[in-house]
mmCIF file of C-alpha atoms and ligand atoms in Angstrom:
data_model
loop_
_atom_site.group_PDB
_atom_site.id
_atom_site.type_symbol
_atom_site.label_atom_id
_atom_site.label_comp_id
_atom_site.label_asym_id
_atom_site.label_seq_id
_atom_site.Cartn_x
_atom_site.Cartn_y
_atom_site.Cartn_z
ATOM 1 C CA MET Q 1123 -16.628 -18.328 -11.293
ATOM 2 C CA THR Q 1124 -15.771 -20.316 -8.046
ATOM 3 C CA ASP Q 1125 -17.904 -21.214 -4.870
ATOM 4 C CA GLU Q 1126 -15.620 -20.031 -2.588
ATOM 5 C CA ARG Q 1127 -17.121 -17.633 0.113
ATOM 6 C CA LEU Q 1128 -14.621 -14.784 2.476
ATOM 7 C CA ALA Q 1129 -17.125 -14.800 5.873
ATOM 8 C CA THR Q 1130 -16.788 -11.022 7.066
ATOM 9 C CA GLY Q 1131 -18.205 -12.096 10.149
ATOM 10 C CA ILE Q 1132 -21.153 -9.727 10.316
ATOM 11 C CA ALA Q 1133 -23.807 -12.869 11.130
ATOM 12 C CA SER Q 1134 -26.536 -11.008 9.223
ATOM 13 C CA VAL Q 1135 -24.342 -9.532 6.147
ATOM 14 C CA ASP Q 1136 -23.019 -13.420 5.638
ATOM 15 C CA ARG Q 1137 -26.669 -15.147 4.998
ATOM 16 C CA LEU Q 1138 -27.345 -11.976 2.922
ATOM 17 C CA LEU Q 1139 -24.337 -12.968 1.302
ATOM 18 C CA ALA Q 1140 -24.917 -16.517 1.537
ATOM 19 C CA GLY Q 1141 -21.703 -17.208 3.368
ATOM 20 C CA GLY Q 1142 -19.798 -14.162 2.767
ATOM 21 C CA LEU Q 1143 -17.749 -12.253 -0.215
ATOM 22 C CA GLU Q 1144 -16.985 -13.759 -3.496
ATOM 23 C CA THR Q 1145 -13.032 -14.744 -3.776
ATOM 24 C CA ASP Q 1146 -13.068 -13.798 -7.483
ATOM 25 C CA CYS Q 1147 -14.591 -10.582 -7.776
ATOM 26 C CA VAL Q 1148 -14.830 -6.766 -7.127
ATOM 27 C CA THR Q 1149 -17.084 -5.912 -4.025
ATOM 28 C CA GLU Q 1150 -18.435 -2.583 -4.202
ATOM 29 C CA ILE Q 1151 -19.862 -0.738 -1.502
ATOM 30 C CA TYR Q 1152 -21.336 2.488 -1.379
ATOM 31 C CA GLY Q 1153 -22.798 4.698 1.276
ATOM 32 C CA GLU Q 1154 -23.369 8.172 2.965
ATOM 33 C CA GLY Q 1155 -20.651 9.090 4.762
ATOM 34 C CA GLY Q 1156 -21.101 7.828 8.364
ATOM 35 C CA SER Q 1157 -22.822 4.396 6.981
ATOM 36 C CA GLY Q 1158 -19.756 2.321 8.289
ATOM 37 C CA LYS Q 1159 -17.775 1.446 5.209
ATOM 38 C CA THR Q 1160 -14.495 1.187 6.498
ATOM 39 C CA LEU Q 1161 -15.370 -0.345 9.910
ATOM 40 C CA PHE Q 1162 -16.747 -2.789 7.468
ATOM 41 C CA CYS Q 1163 -13.749 -2.942 5.644
ATOM 42 C CA LEU Q 1164 -11.522 -3.108 8.750
ATOM 43 C CA GLU Q 1165 -13.224 -5.432 10.422
ATOM 44 C CA VAL Q 1166 -13.131 -8.076 7.238
ATOM 45 C CA ALA Q 1167 -9.084 -6.958 7.116
ATOM 46 C CA ALA Q 1168 -8.801 -7.815 11.040
ATOM 47 C CA ARG Q 1169 -10.604 -11.072 10.463
ATOM 48 C CA VAL Q 1170 -8.167 -11.974 7.394
ATOM 49 C CA ALA Q 1171 -5.105 -10.765 8.667
ATOM 50 C CA ARG Q 1172 -6.300 -12.867 12.115
ATOM 51 C CA ALA Q 1173 -6.284 -16.100 10.300
ATOM 52 C CA GLY Q 1174 -2.826 -14.983 9.184
ATOM 53 C CA ARG Q 1175 -3.891 -14.141 5.357
ATOM 54 C CA TRP Q 1176 -2.023 -11.142 3.762
ATOM 55 C CA VAL Q 1177 -4.177 -7.899 3.133
ATOM 56 C CA PHE Q 1178 -3.275 -5.284 1.440
ATOM 57 C CA TYR Q 1179 -5.020 -2.195 2.536
ATOM 58 C CA VAL Q 1180 -5.460 0.956 0.264
ATOM 59 C CA ASP Q 1181 -6.242 3.719 2.089
ATOM 60 C CA THR Q 1182 -7.067 7.387 1.200
ATOM 61 C CA GLU Q 1183 -8.595 9.002 3.903
ATOM 62 C CA GLY Q 1184 -6.257 7.782 7.103
ATOM 63 C CA VAL Q 1185 -7.666 4.354 8.721
ATOM 64 C CA SER Q 1186 -6.282 5.481 12.726
ATOM 65 C CA VAL Q 1187 -4.968 3.060 14.325
ATOM 66 C CA ASP Q 1188 -7.331 3.493 16.905
ATOM 67 C CA ARG Q 1189 -10.321 2.098 14.704
ATOM 68 C CA LEU Q 1190 -8.258 -0.724 14.535
ATOM 69 C CA ARG Q 1191 -7.820 -1.298 17.883
ATOM 70 C CA ALA Q 1192 -10.564 -1.271 18.942
ATOM 71 C CA ILE Q 1193 -12.057 -4.219 16.309
ATOM 72 C CA ALA Q 1194 -8.928 -6.169 16.776
ATOM 73 C CA GLY Q 1195 -7.983 -6.014 20.478
ATOM 74 C CA SER Q 1196 -5.766 -7.908 22.008
ATOM 75 C CA ASP Q 1197 -5.105 -9.234 18.674
ATOM 76 C CA LEU Q 1198 -3.837 -5.900 17.178
ATOM 77 C CA ASP Q 1199 0.213 -6.825 16.936
ATOM 78 C CA ARG Q 1200 -0.718 -10.385 14.730
ATOM 79 C CA ILE Q 1201 -3.195 -8.234 12.668
ATOM 80 C CA LEU Q 1202 -0.773 -5.273 12.063
ATOM 81 C CA LYS Q 1203 2.202 -8.131 10.992
ATOM 82 C CA ARG Q 1204 -0.155 -9.326 8.193
ATOM 83 C CA LEU Q 1205 -1.696 -5.632 7.117
ATOM 84 C CA LEU Q 1206 -0.140 -4.270 4.066
ATOM 85 C CA LEU Q 1207 -1.169 -0.328 4.315
ATOM 86 C CA SER Q 1208 -0.425 1.864 1.647
ATOM 87 C CA THR Q 1209 -1.714 5.665 1.596
ATOM 88 C CA PRO Q 1210 -1.952 7.441 -1.582
ATOM 89 C CA LYS Q 1211 -2.305 11.226 -1.414
ATOM 90 C CA ASN Q 1212 -3.313 11.650 -5.497
ATOM 91 C CA LEU Q 1213 -5.330 9.293 -8.023
ATOM 92 C CA GLU Q 1214 -1.827 8.500 -9.937
ATOM 93 C CA GLU Q 1215 -0.484 7.018 -6.158
ATOM 94 C CA GLN Q 1216 -3.257 5.432 -5.206
ATOM 95 C CA GLY Q 1217 -3.478 3.544 -9.013
ATOM 96 C CA ARG Q 1218 0.415 2.359 -8.312
ATOM 97 C CA ALA Q 1219 -0.875 1.265 -5.234
ATOM 98 C CA VAL Q 1220 -3.416 -0.863 -6.419
ATOM 99 C CA ALA Q 1221 -0.609 -1.820 -9.274
ATOM 100 C CA THR Q 1222 1.239 -3.092 -6.820
ATOM 101 C CA ALA Q 1223 -1.007 -4.716 -4.245
ATOM 102 C CA GLY Q 1224 -2.230 -6.375 -7.822
ATOM 103 C CA ALA Q 1225 1.137 -7.281 -8.873
ATOM 104 C CA LEU Q 1226 2.057 -8.784 -5.588
ATOM 105 C CA ALA Q 1227 -1.297 -10.859 -5.279
ATOM 106 C CA ARG Q 1228 -0.829 -12.313 -8.132
ATOM 107 C CA GLU Q 1229 2.532 -13.220 -8.000
ATOM 108 C CA GLY Q 1230 1.608 -15.436 -5.360
ATOM 109 C CA GLN Q 1231 4.721 -15.426 -2.971
ATOM 110 C CA ARG Q 1232 2.644 -14.889 0.200
ATOM 111 C CA PRO Q 1233 -0.944 -15.947 1.434
ATOM 112 C CA VAL Q 1234 -3.223 -12.542 0.352
ATOM 113 C CA GLY Q 1235 -6.440 -13.069 1.352
ATOM 114 C CA LEU Q 1236 -8.291 -9.588 0.873
ATOM 115 C CA LEU Q 1237 -7.414 -6.653 -0.781
ATOM 116 C CA VAL Q 1238 -9.099 -3.500 -0.128
ATOM 117 C CA VAL Q 1239 -9.701 -0.114 -1.324
ATOM 118 C CA ASP Q 1240 -10.940 2.457 0.522
ATOM 119 C CA SER Q 1241 -12.125 4.964 -0.760
ATOM 120 C CA ALA Q 1242 -11.740 4.013 -4.389
ATOM 121 C CA THR Q 1243 -13.233 7.457 -5.377
ATOM 122 C CA PHE Q 1244 -12.191 9.974 -2.615
ATOM 123 C CA TYR Q 1245 -9.506 11.906 -5.503
ATOM 124 C CA TYR Q 1246 -11.577 10.666 -8.057
ATOM 125 C CA ARG Q 1247 -14.632 13.065 -6.846
ATOM 126 C CA LEU Q 1248 -11.697 16.012 -6.609
ATOM 127 C CA SER Q 1249 -11.327 16.074 -9.688
ATOM 128 C CA LEU Q 1250 -15.132 16.049 -10.794
ATOM 129 C CA SER Q 1251 -15.763 18.973 -13.064
ATOM 130 C CA GLY Q 1252 -12.354 20.485 -12.862
ATOM 131 C CA SER Q 1253 -9.864 20.357 -16.300
ATOM 132 C CA ASP Q 1254 -8.393 16.685 -15.313
ATOM 133 C CA GLU Q 1255 -11.904 15.149 -15.038
ATOM 134 C CA ASP Q 1256 -11.327 13.089 -18.018
ATOM 135 C CA ASP Q 1257 -7.766 12.480 -16.867
ATOM 136 C CA ALA Q 1258 -9.520 11.234 -13.807
ATOM 137 C CA ARG Q 1259 -11.863 9.163 -15.159
ATOM 138 C CA GLN Q 1260 -9.550 7.412 -17.207
ATOM 139 C CA ALA Q 1261 -7.141 6.364 -14.530
ATOM 140 C CA LEU Q 1262 -10.124 4.921 -12.384
ATOM 141 C CA SER Q 1263 -10.993 2.712 -15.095
ATOM 142 C CA LEU Q 1264 -7.612 1.520 -15.570
ATOM 143 C CA GLU Q 1265 -7.373 1.437 -11.911
ATOM 144 C CA LEU Q 1266 -10.416 -0.649 -11.214
ATOM 145 C CA ALA Q 1267 -9.778 -3.219 -14.176
ATOM 146 C CA ASP Q 1268 -6.533 -3.399 -12.924
ATOM 147 C CA LEU Q 1269 -8.744 -5.087 -9.597
ATOM 148 C CA VAL Q 1270 -11.128 -7.186 -11.512
ATOM 149 C CA VAL Q 1271 -8.141 -8.924 -13.302
ATOM 150 C CA THR Q 1272 -6.615 -9.712 -9.758
ATOM 151 C CA ALA Q 1273 -9.332 -11.243 -8.471
ATOM 152 C CA ARG Q 1274 -10.057 -13.309 -10.929
ATOM 153 C CA GLU Q 1275 -6.878 -14.608 -11.691
ATOM 154 C CA ALA Q 1276 -5.527 -14.368 -8.028
ATOM 155 C CA ASN Q 1277 -8.671 -15.596 -6.579
ATOM 156 C CA VAL Q 1278 -8.697 -12.632 -4.105
ATOM 157 C CA PRO Q 1279 -11.869 -10.956 -2.693
ATOM 158 C CA VAL Q 1280 -11.524 -7.321 -3.377
ATOM 159 C CA ILE Q 1281 -13.489 -4.604 -1.428
ATOM 160 C CA ILE Q 1282 -13.907 -0.984 -2.804
ATOM 161 C CA THR Q 1283 -15.793 1.694 -1.098
ATOM 162 C CA ASN Q 1284 -17.408 4.366 -3.067
ATOM 163 C CA GLN Q 1285 -18.904 7.906 -2.105
ATOM 164 C CA VAL Q 1286 -22.202 8.846 -3.141
ATOM 165 C CA TRP Q 1287 -24.276 11.889 -4.681
ATOM 166 C CA ARG Q 1288 -27.756 12.538 -4.342
ATOM 167 C CA SER Q 1289 -29.311 12.612 -7.150
ATOM 168 C CA LEU Q 1290 -32.200 15.948 -7.020
ATOM 169 C CA ARG Q 1291 -35.102 14.308 -9.622
ATOM 170 C CA GLU Q 1292 -35.117 10.836 -7.802
ATOM 171 C CA GLY Q 1293 -34.000 12.185 -3.778
ATOM 172 C CA THR Q 1294 -31.903 8.843 -4.567
ATOM 173 C CA LEU Q 1295 -28.106 8.445 -3.376
ATOM 174 C CA GLU Q 1296 -26.461 7.388 -6.166
ATOM 175 C CA PRO Q 1297 -22.730 5.900 -6.467
ATOM 176 C CA LEU Q 1298 -20.065 7.671 -8.100
ATOM 177 C CA GLY Q 1299 -17.789 6.740 -10.734
ATOM 178 C CA GLY Q 1300 -20.321 6.196 -13.775
ATOM 179 C CA SER Q 1301 -21.524 3.147 -15.412
ATOM 180 C CA PHE Q 1302 -17.610 1.507 -15.607
ATOM 181 C CA LEU Q 1303 -17.659 0.862 -12.110
ATOM 182 C CA ASN Q 1304 -20.640 -0.015 -11.287
ATOM 183 C CA HIS Q 1305 -20.020 -2.927 -14.257
ATOM 184 C CA ALA Q 1306 -16.436 -3.855 -12.706
ATOM 185 C CA ALA Q 1307 -18.475 -4.680 -9.563
ATOM 186 C CA LYS Q 1308 -19.912 -8.108 -9.147
ATOM 187 C CA THR Q 1309 -21.389 -7.637 -5.990
ATOM 188 C CA ILE Q 1310 -22.414 -4.480 -5.233
ATOM 189 C CA LEU Q 1311 -23.994 -3.225 -1.446
ATOM 190 C CA ARG Q 1312 -25.040 0.345 -0.306
ATOM 191 C CA PHE Q 1313 -25.459 0.757 3.159
ATOM 192 C CA ASP Q 1314 -28.303 3.243 5.113
ATOM 193 C CA ARG Q 1315 -28.200 4.843 7.796
ATOM 194 C CA LEU Q 1316 -30.293 4.099 10.012
ATOM 195 C CA SER Q 1317 -31.198 4.880 13.656
ATOM 196 C CA GLY Q 1318 -28.503 5.685 15.945
ATOM 197 C CA ALA Q 1319 -25.832 2.623 15.482
ATOM 198 C CA ARG Q 1320 -28.373 0.508 13.321
ATOM 199 C CA ARG Q 1321 -27.098 0.269 9.092
ATOM 200 C CA ARG Q 1322 -28.739 -1.485 7.087
ATOM 201 C CA ALA Q 1323 -26.714 -3.642 3.539
ATOM 202 C CA VAL Q 1324 -29.025 -3.228 1.344
ATOM 203 C CA LEU Q 1325 -27.693 -6.171 -1.903
ATOM 204 C CA VAL Q 1326 -28.547 -4.417 -5.459
ATOM 205 C CA LYS Q 1327 -26.586 -6.420 -7.662
ATOM 206 C CA HIS Q 1328 -24.800 -10.402 -7.287
ATOM 207 C CA ARG Q 1329 -24.234 -12.559 -9.924
ATOM 208 C CA SER Q 1330 -26.485 -15.376 -8.276
ATOM 209 C CA LEU Q 1331 -28.332 -13.802 -5.238
ATOM 210 C CA PRO Q 1332 -31.178 -12.036 -5.652
ATOM 211 C CA GLU Q 1333 -31.933 -8.631 -3.729
ATOM 212 C CA GLY Q 1334 -32.089 -8.522 0.044
ATOM 213 C CA SER Q 1335 -31.110 -6.290 2.980
ATOM 214 C CA ALA Q 1336 -29.643 -7.317 6.430
ATOM 215 C CA GLU Q 1337 -29.220 -4.916 9.113
ATOM 216 C CA PHE Q 1338 -26.634 -4.685 11.583
ATOM 217 C CA ARG Q 1339 -24.898 -2.084 14.564
ATOM 218 C CA ILE Q 1340 -21.937 -0.577 14.774
ATOM 219 C CA THR Q 1341 -19.984 -1.462 18.465
ATOM 220 C CA ASP Q 1342 -17.697 -0.728 19.899
ATOM 221 C CA THR Q 1343 -15.190 -3.463 18.724
ATOM 222 C CA GLY Q 1344 -16.987 -3.592 15.159
ATOM 223 C CA LEU Q 1345 -19.867 -4.381 13.707
ATOM 224 C CA GLU Q 1346 -22.623 -6.618 14.841
ATOM 225 C CA GLY Q 1347 -25.042 -8.382 13.370
ATOM 226 C CA PRO Q 1348 -28.213 -9.643 13.376
ATOM 227 C CA VAL Q 1349 -30.079 -6.336 15.176
ATOM 228 C CA PRO Q 1350 -32.676 -7.676 17.318
ATOM 229 C CA GLY Q 1351 -36.281 -7.304 16.173
ATOM 230 C CA ASP Q 1352 -34.653 -7.524 12.613
ATOM 231 C CA ARG Q 1353 -36.590 -9.638 9.984
ATOM 232 C CA SER Q 1354 -35.381 -8.051 6.569
ATOM 233 C CA VAL Q 1355 -32.131 -10.874 6.478
ATOM 234 C CA PRO Q 1356 -33.351 -13.701 3.646
ATOM 235 C CA SER Q 1357 -32.404 -17.373 4.983
ATOM 236 C CA PRO Q 1358 -29.192 -18.786 3.349
ATOM 237 C CA PRO Q 1359 -30.230 -21.010 0.065
ATOM 238 C CA ALA Q 1360 -30.523 -24.625 1.501
ATOM 239 C CA GLY Q 1361 -26.287 -26.158 1.792
ATOM 240 C CA VAL Q 1362 -24.812 -23.628 2.756
ATOM 241 C CA GLN Q 1363 -22.667 -23.275 5.392
ATOM 242 C CA LEU Q 1364 -22.124 -20.621 7.017
ATOM 243 C CA THR Q 1365 -18.380 -20.475 8.632
HETATM 244 P P1 ATP L 2070 -16.963 7.914 4.852
HETATM 245 O O1 ATP L 2070 -17.834 8.158 3.978
HETATM 246 O O2 ATP L 2070 -17.580 9.622 5.352
HETATM 247 O O3 ATP L 2070 -15.731 7.473 5.393
HETATM 248 P P2 ATP L 2070 -18.108 5.089 6.401
HETATM 249 O O4 ATP L 2070 -19.483 4.712 5.580
HETATM 250 O O5 ATP L 2070 -16.423 5.111 6.321
HETATM 251 O O6 ATP L 2070 -17.716 7.247 5.994
HETATM 252 P P3 ATP L 2070 -17.283 4.397 9.028
HETATM 253 O O7 ATP L 2070 -16.237 5.556 9.647
HETATM 254 O O8 ATP L 2070 -17.140 3.297 8.724
HETATM 255 O O9 ATP L 2070 -18.673 5.278 7.854
HETATM 256 O O10 ATP L 2070 -18.271 4.718 10.166
HETATM 257 C C1 ATP L 2070 -18.292 5.752 11.068
HETATM 258 C C2 ATP L 2070 -19.493 5.882 11.743
HETATM 259 O O11 ATP L 2070 -19.970 5.160 12.952
HETATM 260 C C3 ATP L 2070 -20.200 7.179 11.886
HETATM 261 O O12 ATP L 2070 -21.347 7.454 12.208
HETATM 262 C C4 ATP L 2070 -20.104 7.202 13.912
HETATM 263 O O13 ATP L 2070 -21.084 7.725 14.991
HETATM 264 C C5 ATP L 2070 -20.121 5.013 14.077
HETATM 265 N N1 ATP L 2070 -19.196 5.234 15.370
HETATM 266 C C6 ATP L 2070 -18.196 5.020 15.085
HETATM 267 N N2 ATP L 2070 -18.282 4.511 16.384
HETATM 268 C C7 ATP L 2070 -19.411 4.317 17.263
HETATM 269 C C8 ATP L 2070 -19.607 3.072 18.296
HETATM 270 N N3 ATP L 2070 -19.008 2.668 19.309
HETATM 271 N N4 ATP L 2070 -20.875 3.496 18.655
HETATM 272 C C9 ATP L 2070 -22.076 3.357 17.405
HETATM 273 N N5 ATP L 2070 -21.703 3.764 17.212
HETATM 274 C C10 ATP L 2070 -20.046 4.434 16.387
HETATM 275 MG MG1 MG L 2071 -15.028 5.722 5.373
#
């Protein structure tokens, strides 16, 4: 475990995470549609690429360049030069894309600053309740194991996003992917929709930080925090420098 953090640039979220994402493990973000998962991935990806480090972005849902342009502003070309985007069309292709990205990151030929899989469970969800459910579960587990090893060996932060299902008994939104996914991710954030453009990141699991939450909002140019009037963010531990 390293003490390094990758700042997301969203001040409230960075405070919640005592500086940002851990660099040697998988961070999972789950939440309902429209909660801001993709925008968060794009925001962090743009930040890393802008700083000249490579981003491997596995996109199962079709990231539009327009959305990235809004976040990137005049840096779009510079950011696109450092973004290696793959758009798998099924779970098998997704596994291959993750394996390739992991191998390139571990090989260390170029400075890799981030690996994103958005969404890790889109194709997996499609195969649930079908005859290939067991195969899909196994494929997802292998892919997650690959991501865990890449993060640890290459010291590259990995963000995966995850969709949710509603537990009718509990009335809660639960992440897909079962317990394996929840063990593979060392940091888990849940994004909630609040009113209008306001969103809340809830820290559900972390290796060294207590549970907590932070508000941010969606703007025309990306994600911003803090939100005026929000008191949900705990103070950062003494000695932590936000970058
Ligand atoms: P999904 O699970 O469907 O992939 P997601 O969690 O990835 O959803 P995003 O695509 O990141 O969600 O966020 C889309 C949300 O952002 C929508 O609710 C949309 O209304 C909101 N949004 C997009 N642009 C703006 C804006 N300029 N101002 C306010 N809200 C915006
Ligand atoms: Mg999305």
